[in-house]
Short mmCIF file of C-alpha atoms in Angstrom, two decimals:
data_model
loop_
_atom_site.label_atom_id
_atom_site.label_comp_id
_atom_site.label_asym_id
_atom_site.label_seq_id
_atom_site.Cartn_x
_atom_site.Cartn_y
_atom_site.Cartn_z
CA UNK A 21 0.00 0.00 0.00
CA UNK A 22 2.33 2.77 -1.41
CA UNK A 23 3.62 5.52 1.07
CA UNK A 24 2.25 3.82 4.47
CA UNK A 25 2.48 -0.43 5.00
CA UNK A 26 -0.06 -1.76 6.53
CA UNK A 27 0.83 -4.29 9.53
CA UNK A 28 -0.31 -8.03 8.82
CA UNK A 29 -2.75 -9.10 11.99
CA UNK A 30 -2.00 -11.85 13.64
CA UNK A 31 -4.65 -14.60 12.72
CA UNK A 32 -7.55 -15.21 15.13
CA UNK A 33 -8.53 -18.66 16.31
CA UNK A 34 -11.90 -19.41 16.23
CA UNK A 35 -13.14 -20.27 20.23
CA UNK A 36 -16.01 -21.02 21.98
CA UNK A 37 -19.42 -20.26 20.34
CA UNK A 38 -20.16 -17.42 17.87
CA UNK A 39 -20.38 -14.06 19.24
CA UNK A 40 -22.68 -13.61 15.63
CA UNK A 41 -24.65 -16.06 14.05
CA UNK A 42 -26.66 -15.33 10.84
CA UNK A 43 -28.80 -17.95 9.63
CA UNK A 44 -30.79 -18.35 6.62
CA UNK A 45 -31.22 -14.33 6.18
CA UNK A 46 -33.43 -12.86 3.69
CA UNK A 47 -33.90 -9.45 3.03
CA UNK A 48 -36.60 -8.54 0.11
CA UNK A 49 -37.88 -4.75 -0.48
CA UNK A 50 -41.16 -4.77 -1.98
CA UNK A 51 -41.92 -2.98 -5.34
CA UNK A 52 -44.98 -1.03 -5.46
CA UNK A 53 -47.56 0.54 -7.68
CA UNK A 54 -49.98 3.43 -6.62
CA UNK A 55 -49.69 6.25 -4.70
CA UNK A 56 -52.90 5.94 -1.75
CA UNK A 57 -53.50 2.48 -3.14
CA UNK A 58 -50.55 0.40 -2.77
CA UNK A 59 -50.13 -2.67 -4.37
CA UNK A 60 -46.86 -5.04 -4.46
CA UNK A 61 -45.76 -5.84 -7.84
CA UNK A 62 -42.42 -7.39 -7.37
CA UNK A 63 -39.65 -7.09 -4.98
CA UNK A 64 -35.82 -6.78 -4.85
CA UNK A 65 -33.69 -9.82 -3.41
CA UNK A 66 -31.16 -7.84 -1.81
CA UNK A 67 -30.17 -10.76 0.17
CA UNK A 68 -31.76 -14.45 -0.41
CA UNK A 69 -31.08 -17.12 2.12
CA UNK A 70 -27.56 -16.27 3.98
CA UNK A 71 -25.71 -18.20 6.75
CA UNK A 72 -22.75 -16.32 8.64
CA UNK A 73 -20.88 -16.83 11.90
CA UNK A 74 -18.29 -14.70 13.29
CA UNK A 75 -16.22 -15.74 15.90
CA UNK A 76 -15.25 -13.76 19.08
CA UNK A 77 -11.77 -11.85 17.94
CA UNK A 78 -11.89 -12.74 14.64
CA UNK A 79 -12.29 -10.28 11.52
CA UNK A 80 -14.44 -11.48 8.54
CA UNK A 81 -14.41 -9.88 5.39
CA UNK A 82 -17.09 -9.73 2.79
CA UNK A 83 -16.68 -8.78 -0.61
CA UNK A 84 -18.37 -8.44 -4.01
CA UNK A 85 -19.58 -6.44 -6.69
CA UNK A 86 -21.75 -3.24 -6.01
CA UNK A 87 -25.40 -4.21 -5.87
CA UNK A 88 -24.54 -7.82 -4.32
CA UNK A 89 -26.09 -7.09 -1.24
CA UNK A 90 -23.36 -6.54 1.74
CA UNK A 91 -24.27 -3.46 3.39
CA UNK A 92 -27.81 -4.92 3.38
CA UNK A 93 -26.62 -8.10 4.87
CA UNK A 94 -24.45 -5.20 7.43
CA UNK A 95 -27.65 -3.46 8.11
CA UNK A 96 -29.89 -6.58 8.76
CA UNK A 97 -27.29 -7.80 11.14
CA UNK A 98 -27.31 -4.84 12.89
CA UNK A 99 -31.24 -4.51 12.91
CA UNK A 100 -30.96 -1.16 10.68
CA UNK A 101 -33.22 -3.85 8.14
CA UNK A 102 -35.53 -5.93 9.62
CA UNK A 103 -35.12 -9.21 8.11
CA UNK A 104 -37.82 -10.84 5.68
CA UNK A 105 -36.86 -13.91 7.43
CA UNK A 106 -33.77 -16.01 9.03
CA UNK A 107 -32.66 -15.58 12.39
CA UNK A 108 -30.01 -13.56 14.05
CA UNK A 109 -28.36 -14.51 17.06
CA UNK A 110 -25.53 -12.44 19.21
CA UNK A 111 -24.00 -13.10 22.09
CA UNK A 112 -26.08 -16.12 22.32
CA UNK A 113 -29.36 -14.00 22.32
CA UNK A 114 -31.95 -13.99 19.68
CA UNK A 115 -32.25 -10.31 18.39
CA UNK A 116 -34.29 -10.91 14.92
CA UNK A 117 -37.24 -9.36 16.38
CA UNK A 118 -36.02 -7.16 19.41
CA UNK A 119 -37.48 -3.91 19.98
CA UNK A 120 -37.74 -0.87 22.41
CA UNK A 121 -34.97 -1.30 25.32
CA UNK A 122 -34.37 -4.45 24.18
CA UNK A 123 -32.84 -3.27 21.30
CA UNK A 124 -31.39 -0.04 23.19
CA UNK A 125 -29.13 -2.40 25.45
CA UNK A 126 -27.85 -4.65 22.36
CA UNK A 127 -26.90 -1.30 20.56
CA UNK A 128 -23.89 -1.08 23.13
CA UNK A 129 -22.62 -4.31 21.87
CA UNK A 130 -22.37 -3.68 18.19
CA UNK A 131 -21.58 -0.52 16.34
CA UNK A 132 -20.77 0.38 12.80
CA UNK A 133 -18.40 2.50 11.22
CA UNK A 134 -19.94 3.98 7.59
CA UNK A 135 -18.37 4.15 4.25
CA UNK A 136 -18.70 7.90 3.68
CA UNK A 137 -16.77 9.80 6.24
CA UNK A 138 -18.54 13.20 4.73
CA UNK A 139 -22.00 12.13 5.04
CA UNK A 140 -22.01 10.20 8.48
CA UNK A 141 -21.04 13.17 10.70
CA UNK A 142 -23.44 16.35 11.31
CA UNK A 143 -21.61 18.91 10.08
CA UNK A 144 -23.54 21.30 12.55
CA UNK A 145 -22.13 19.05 15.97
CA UNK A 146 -18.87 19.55 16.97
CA UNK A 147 -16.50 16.35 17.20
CA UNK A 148 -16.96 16.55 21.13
CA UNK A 149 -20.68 16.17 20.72
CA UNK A 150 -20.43 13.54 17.96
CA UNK A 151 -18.06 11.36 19.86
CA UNK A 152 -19.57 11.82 22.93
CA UNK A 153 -23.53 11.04 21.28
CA UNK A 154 -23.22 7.82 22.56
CA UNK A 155 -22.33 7.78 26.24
CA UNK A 156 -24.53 10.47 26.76
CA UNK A 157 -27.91 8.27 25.08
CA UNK A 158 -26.73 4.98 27.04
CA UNK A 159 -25.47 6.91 30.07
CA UNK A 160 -22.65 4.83 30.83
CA UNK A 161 -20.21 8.34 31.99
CA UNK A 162 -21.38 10.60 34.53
CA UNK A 163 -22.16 13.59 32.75
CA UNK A 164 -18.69 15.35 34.40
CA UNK A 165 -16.90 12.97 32.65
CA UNK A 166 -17.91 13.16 29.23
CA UNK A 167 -15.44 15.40 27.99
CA UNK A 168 -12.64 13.52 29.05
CA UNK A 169 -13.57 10.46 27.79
CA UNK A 170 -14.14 12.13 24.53
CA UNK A 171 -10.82 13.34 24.36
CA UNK A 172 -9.10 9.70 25.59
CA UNK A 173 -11.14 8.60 22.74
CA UNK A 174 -9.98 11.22 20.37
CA UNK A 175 -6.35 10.26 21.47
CA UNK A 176 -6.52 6.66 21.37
CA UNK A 177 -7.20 6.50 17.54
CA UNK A 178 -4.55 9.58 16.52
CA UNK A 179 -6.52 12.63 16.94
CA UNK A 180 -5.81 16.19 18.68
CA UNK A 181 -7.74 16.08 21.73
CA UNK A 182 -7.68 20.06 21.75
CA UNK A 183 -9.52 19.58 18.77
CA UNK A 184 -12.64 18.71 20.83
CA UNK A 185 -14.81 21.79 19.57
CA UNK A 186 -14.16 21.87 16.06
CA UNK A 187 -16.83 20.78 13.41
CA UNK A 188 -16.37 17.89 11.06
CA UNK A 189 -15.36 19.78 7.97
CA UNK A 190 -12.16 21.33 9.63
CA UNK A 191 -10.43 18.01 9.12
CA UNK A 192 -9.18 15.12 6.37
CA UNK A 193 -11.40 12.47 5.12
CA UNK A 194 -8.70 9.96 7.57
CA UNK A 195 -9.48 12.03 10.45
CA UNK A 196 -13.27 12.19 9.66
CA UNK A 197 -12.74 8.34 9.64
CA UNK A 198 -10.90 8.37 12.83
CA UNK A 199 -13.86 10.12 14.44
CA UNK A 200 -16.22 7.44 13.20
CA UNK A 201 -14.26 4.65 14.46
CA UNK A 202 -13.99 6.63 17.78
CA UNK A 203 -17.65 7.34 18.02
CA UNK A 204 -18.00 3.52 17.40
CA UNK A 205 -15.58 2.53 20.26
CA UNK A 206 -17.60 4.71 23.11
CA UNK A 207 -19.16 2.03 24.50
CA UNK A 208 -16.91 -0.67 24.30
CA UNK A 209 -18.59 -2.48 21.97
CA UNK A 210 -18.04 -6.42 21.21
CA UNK A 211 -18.84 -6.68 17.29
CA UNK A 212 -17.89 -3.35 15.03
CA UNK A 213 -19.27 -3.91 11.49
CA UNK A 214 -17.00 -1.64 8.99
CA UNK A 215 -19.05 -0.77 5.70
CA UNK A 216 -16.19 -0.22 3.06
CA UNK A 217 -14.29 2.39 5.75
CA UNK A 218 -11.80 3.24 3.63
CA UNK A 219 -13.11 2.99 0.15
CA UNK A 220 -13.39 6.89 -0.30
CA UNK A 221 -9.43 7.61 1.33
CA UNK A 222 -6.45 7.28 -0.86
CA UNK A 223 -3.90 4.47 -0.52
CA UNK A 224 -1.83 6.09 2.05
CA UNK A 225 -4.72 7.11 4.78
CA UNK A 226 -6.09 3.72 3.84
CA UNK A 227 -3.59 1.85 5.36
CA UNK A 228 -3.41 4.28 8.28
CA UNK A 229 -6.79 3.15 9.52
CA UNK A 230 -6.13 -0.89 8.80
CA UNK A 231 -3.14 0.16 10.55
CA UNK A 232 -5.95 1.65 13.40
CA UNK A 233 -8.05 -1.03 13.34
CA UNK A 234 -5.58 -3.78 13.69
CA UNK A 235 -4.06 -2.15 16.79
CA UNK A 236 -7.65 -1.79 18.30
CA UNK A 237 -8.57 -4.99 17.92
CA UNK A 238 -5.31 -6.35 19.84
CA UNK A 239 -5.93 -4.01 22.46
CA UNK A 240 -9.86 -4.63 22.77
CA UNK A 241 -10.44 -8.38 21.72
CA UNK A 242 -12.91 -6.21 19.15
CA UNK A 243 -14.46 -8.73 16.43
CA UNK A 244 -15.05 -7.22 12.93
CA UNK A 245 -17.09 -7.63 9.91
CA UNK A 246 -15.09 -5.57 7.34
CA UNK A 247 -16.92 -4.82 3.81
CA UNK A 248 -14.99 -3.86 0.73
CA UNK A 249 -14.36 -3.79 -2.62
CA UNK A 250 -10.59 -4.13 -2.75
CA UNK A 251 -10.30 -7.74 -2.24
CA UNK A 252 -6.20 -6.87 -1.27
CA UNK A 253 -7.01 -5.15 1.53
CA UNK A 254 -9.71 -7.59 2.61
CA UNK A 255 -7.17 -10.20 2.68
CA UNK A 256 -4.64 -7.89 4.90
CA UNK A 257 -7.54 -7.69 7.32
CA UNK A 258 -9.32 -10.75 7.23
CA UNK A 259 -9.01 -13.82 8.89
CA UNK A 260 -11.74 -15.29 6.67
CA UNK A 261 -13.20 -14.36 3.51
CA UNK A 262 -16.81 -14.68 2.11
CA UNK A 263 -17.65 -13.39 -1.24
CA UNK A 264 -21.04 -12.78 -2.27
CA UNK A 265 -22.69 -12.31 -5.34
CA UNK A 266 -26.41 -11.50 -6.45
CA UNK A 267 -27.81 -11.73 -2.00
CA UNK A 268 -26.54 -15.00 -1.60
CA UNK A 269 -22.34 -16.40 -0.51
CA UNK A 270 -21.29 -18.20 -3.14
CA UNK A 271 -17.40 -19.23 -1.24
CA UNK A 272 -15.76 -18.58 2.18
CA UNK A 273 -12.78 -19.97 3.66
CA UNK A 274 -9.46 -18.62 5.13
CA UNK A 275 -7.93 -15.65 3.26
CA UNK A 276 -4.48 -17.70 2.27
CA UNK A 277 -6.89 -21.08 0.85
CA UNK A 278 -9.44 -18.56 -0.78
CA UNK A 279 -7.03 -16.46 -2.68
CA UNK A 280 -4.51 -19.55 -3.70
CA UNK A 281 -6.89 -22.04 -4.66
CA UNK A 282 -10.58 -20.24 -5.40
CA UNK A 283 -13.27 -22.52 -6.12
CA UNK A 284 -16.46 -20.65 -7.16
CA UNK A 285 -15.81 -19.36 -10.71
CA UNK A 286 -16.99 -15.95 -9.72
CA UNK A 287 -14.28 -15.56 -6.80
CA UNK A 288 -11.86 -16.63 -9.51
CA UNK A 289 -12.69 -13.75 -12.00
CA UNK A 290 -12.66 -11.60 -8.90
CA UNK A 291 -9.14 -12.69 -8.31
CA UNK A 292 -7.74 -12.37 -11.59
CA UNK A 293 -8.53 -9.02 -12.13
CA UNK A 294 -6.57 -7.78 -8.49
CA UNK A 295 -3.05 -5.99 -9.62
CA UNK A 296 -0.16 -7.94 -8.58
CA UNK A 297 3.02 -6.43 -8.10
CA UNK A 298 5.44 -9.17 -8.44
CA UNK A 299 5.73 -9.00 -12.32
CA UNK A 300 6.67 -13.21 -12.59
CA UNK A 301 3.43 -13.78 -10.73
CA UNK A 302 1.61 -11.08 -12.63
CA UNK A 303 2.48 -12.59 -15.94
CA UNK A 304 1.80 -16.42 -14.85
CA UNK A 305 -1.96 -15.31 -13.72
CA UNK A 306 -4.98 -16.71 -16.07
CA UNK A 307 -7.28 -13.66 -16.47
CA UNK A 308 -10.16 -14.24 -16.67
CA UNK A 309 -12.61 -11.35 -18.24
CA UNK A 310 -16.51 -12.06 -17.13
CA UNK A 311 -19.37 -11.11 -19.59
CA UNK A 312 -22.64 -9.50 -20.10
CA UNK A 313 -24.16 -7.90 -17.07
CA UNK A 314 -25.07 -8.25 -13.53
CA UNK A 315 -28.65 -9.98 -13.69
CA UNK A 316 -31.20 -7.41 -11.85
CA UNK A 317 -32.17 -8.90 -8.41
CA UNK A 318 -35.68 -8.23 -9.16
CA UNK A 319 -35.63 -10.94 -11.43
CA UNK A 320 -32.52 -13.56 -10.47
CA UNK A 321 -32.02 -16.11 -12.98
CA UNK A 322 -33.01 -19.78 -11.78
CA UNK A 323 -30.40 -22.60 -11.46
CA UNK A 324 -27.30 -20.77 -9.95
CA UNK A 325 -27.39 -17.11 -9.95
CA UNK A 326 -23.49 -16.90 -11.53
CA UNK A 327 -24.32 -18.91 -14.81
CA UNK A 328 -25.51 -16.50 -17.17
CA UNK A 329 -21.72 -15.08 -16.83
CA UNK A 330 -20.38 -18.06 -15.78
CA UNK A 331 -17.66 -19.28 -18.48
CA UNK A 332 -17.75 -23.12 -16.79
CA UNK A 333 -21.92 -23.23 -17.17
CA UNK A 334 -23.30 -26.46 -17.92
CA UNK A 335 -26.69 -27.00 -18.51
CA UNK A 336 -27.20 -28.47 -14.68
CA UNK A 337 -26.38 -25.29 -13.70
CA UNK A 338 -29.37 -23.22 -15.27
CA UNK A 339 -31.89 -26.02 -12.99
CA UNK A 340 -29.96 -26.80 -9.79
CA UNK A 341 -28.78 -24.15 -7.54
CA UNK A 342 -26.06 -24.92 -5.95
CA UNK A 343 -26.04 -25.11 -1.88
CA UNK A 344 -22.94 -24.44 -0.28
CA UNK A 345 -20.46 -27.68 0.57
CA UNK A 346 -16.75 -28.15 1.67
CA UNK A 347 -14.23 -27.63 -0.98
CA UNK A 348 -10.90 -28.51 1.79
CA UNK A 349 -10.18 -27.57 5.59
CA UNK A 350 -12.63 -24.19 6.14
CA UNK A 351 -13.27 -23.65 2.48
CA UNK A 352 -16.69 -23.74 0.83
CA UNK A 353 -17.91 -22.79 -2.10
CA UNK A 354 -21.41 -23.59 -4.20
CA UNK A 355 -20.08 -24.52 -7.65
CA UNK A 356 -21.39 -27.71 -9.49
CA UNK A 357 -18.34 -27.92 -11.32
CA UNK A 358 -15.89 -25.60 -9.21
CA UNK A 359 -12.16 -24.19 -10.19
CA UNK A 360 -9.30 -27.11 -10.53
CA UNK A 361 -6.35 -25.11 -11.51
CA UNK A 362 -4.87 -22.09 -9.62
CA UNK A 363 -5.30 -18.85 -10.95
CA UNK A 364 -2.00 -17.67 -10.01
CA UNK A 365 0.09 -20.25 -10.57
CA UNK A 366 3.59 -20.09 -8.14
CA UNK A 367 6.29 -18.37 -9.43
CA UNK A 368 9.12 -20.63 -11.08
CA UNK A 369 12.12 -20.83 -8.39
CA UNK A 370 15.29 -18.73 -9.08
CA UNK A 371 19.10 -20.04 -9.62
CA UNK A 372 20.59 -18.73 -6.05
CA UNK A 373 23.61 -18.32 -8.14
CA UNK A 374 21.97 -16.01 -10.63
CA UNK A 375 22.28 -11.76 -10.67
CA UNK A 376 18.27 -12.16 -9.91
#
C-alpha cells in the first residue's frame, strides 16, 4: 500500500461459540404501484437465504460487486433492516425481532463505522458532541466525565484532543474516519461492522486506519465484519473471507486457501482481475474477463445465480442451484463444477547463483 504499510494481523482462532450467528437471512424490499392504493408488484432480493458466523476476535471480510447485497446483509445484522426472514443470534441471544430497550441495550454491543466519512457526521455538531452522542444516550459516563472520555477517545485512535470543539469539515477524510471509528468505540462495543471504511481515502490514509483497526482490535479483543471492494485489503484484514454475489455467498474460507486455490468461478474472476506487483506472478496469472451484465435482483435467474456469466456453465447449472459444501479444511464454495487449476500459478524458483 504505497507511502504507508499496513501491519499483517495476527490470525484469530476461532473459540467457543459465535459471538454472531446469521442464519438463513433474507432481506426482500417490496416494489410497489400506486400512490394511496398500494399494491406489491415485485420485490428486490437484496439478500436471499444467507448463513454467517463470526467468531469472538476474529475479523471477517465480505466482498463483491456493487449491488450484491453486503451493506444490506451489514444493516440486517445490525437490525438497521428488519429481516424478511432467518434468524439472528448475538451473544447467544436472539435479536431478529427485538425492539424498544431491548434493542437499546444490544446497541452497546455492536456498532458500525460507515463508508462515507462526509456524510455520516453532522456537520452542525462539533467532534466533542459527535463522539460523545453515545455515552450520553446509554449513560454509561457521569455527565462530568464526558469530555474527558471524549478526548481519551480522540487520542486513542490519533486525533488532537484540543480539537474537541471543532466541526467535522475542519479536518481530512482519515481524520473524519478516525472520528467514526472513535464514536463507534464509546461504548466498548463487542462486534464493530466496517461498511467499506476506507473505500473513499487514498492508498496512504487507507492503510493508516487498517493500521488503526488492527491495533484496536489487539488491544480490545474487538471482532469485525469488514466490507470492501478491494479484495487486497480484505485479505490484509481478514481472517476469513466470504464473497457474495447477487444476496446469496457463493465461497468462504481462510484468506491464504481462498485467494490460492478459489473454487467458485466468480471468486476466480474476482481474483484475476486484483493488480499484482510481483511482475513473474503477474504474468503467470490466467485472467479471466466475465461477460454480459449483472442480472437485476428483481428478477434472479433460476439454477445458480453466476451462470448467465459463468464461463464453466453447464446445462445443470441453469436447474440446480447450488447449496454451499466443503471444498478442503474451512473452504466452501457452491459450484457444481468448481475451479481445478490455480489462478496464479507459483512463481518458477530462481538459480541462487543467478544476478536475480
Amino acid at each position: 500500500m504505497s507511502a504507508v504499510e499496513a501491519s499483517a494481523p495476527d490470525q484469530a482462532p476461532k473459540v467457543g461459540e459465535p459471538l454472531l450467528r446469521l442464519e438463513g437471512i433474507v432481506k426482500h424490499f417490496p416494489i410497489t404501484r400506486g400512490i394511496i392504493f398500494q399494491k406489491k408488484i415485485g420485490a428486490v432480493h437484496a439478500v436471499d437465504g444467507v448463513d454467517l458466523e463470526i467468531y469472538p476476535g476474529e475479523t471477517v471480510g465480505l466482498v463483491g460487486e456493487t449491488g450484491c447485497g453486503k451493506s444490506t446483509l451489514a444493516r440486517v445484522a445490525m437490525r438497521l433492516y428488519d429481516s424478511t426472514a432467518g434468524r439472528i443470534v448475538f451473544d447467544g441471544r436472539d435479536i431478529t425481532h427485538n425492539k424498544g430497550e431491548e434493542q437499546r441495550k444490544m446497541r452497546r454491543d455492536m456498532q458500525m463505522v460507515f463508508q462515507d466519512p462526509y456524510a455520516s457526521l453532522n456537520p452542525r455538531k462539533t467532534v466533542g458532541t459527535i463522539i460523545g452522542a453515545p455515552l450520553r444516550l446509554h449513560k454509561t459516563v457521569p455527565k462530568a466525565q464526558i469530555k474527558r472520555s471524549v478526548q481519551e477517545l480522540m487520542e486513542l485512535v490519533g486525533l488532537n484532543p484540543e480539537h474537541y470543539n471543532r466541526y467535522p469539515h475542519e479536518f481530512s477524510g482519515g481524520q473524519r474516519q478516525r472520528i467514526g471509528v472513535a464514536r463507534a468505540l464509546a461504548l466498548k462495543p463487542k462486534l464493530i461492522v466496517c461498511d467499506e471504511p476506507v473505500s473513499a481515502l487514498d492508498v496512504s490514509i487507507q492503510a493508516q486506519i487498517l493500521n488503526l483497526l488492527t491495533d484496536l482490535q489487539n488491544e480490545f479483543n474487538l471482532t469485525y465484519l469488514f466490507i470492501a471492494h478491494d479484495l487486497s485489503v480484505v485479505k490484509h484484514i481478514s481472517d476469513r473471507v466470504a464473497v457474495m454475489y447477487l444476496g446469496k455467498i457463493v465461497e468462504a474460507g481462510t484468506g491464504d486457501t481462498l485467494y490460492t486455490t478459489p473454487k467458485h468461478p466468480y471468486t476466480g474472476a474476482l481474483l484475476s482481475a486484483v493488480p499484482i506487483a510481483d511482475p513473474r506472478l503477474a504474468k503467470s496469472r490466467k485472467r479471466i474477463i466475465l461477460e454480459g451484465d449483472v442480472p437485476s435482483p428483481i428478477d434472479p435467474p433460476s439454477g445458480c445465480r453466476f451462470h448467465p456469466r459463468c464461463y464453466v456453465a453447464q446445462e445443470r447449472c441453469s436447474v440446480d442451484d447450488p447449496e454451499l459444501r466443503e471444498m478442503g479444511p474451512e473452504h466452501i464454495a457452491a459450484c457444481h463444477f468448481p475451479l481445478e487449476t490455480r489462478i496464479i500459478e507459483a512463481p518458477p524458483a530462481t538459480d541462487p547463483g543467478s544476478s536475480e
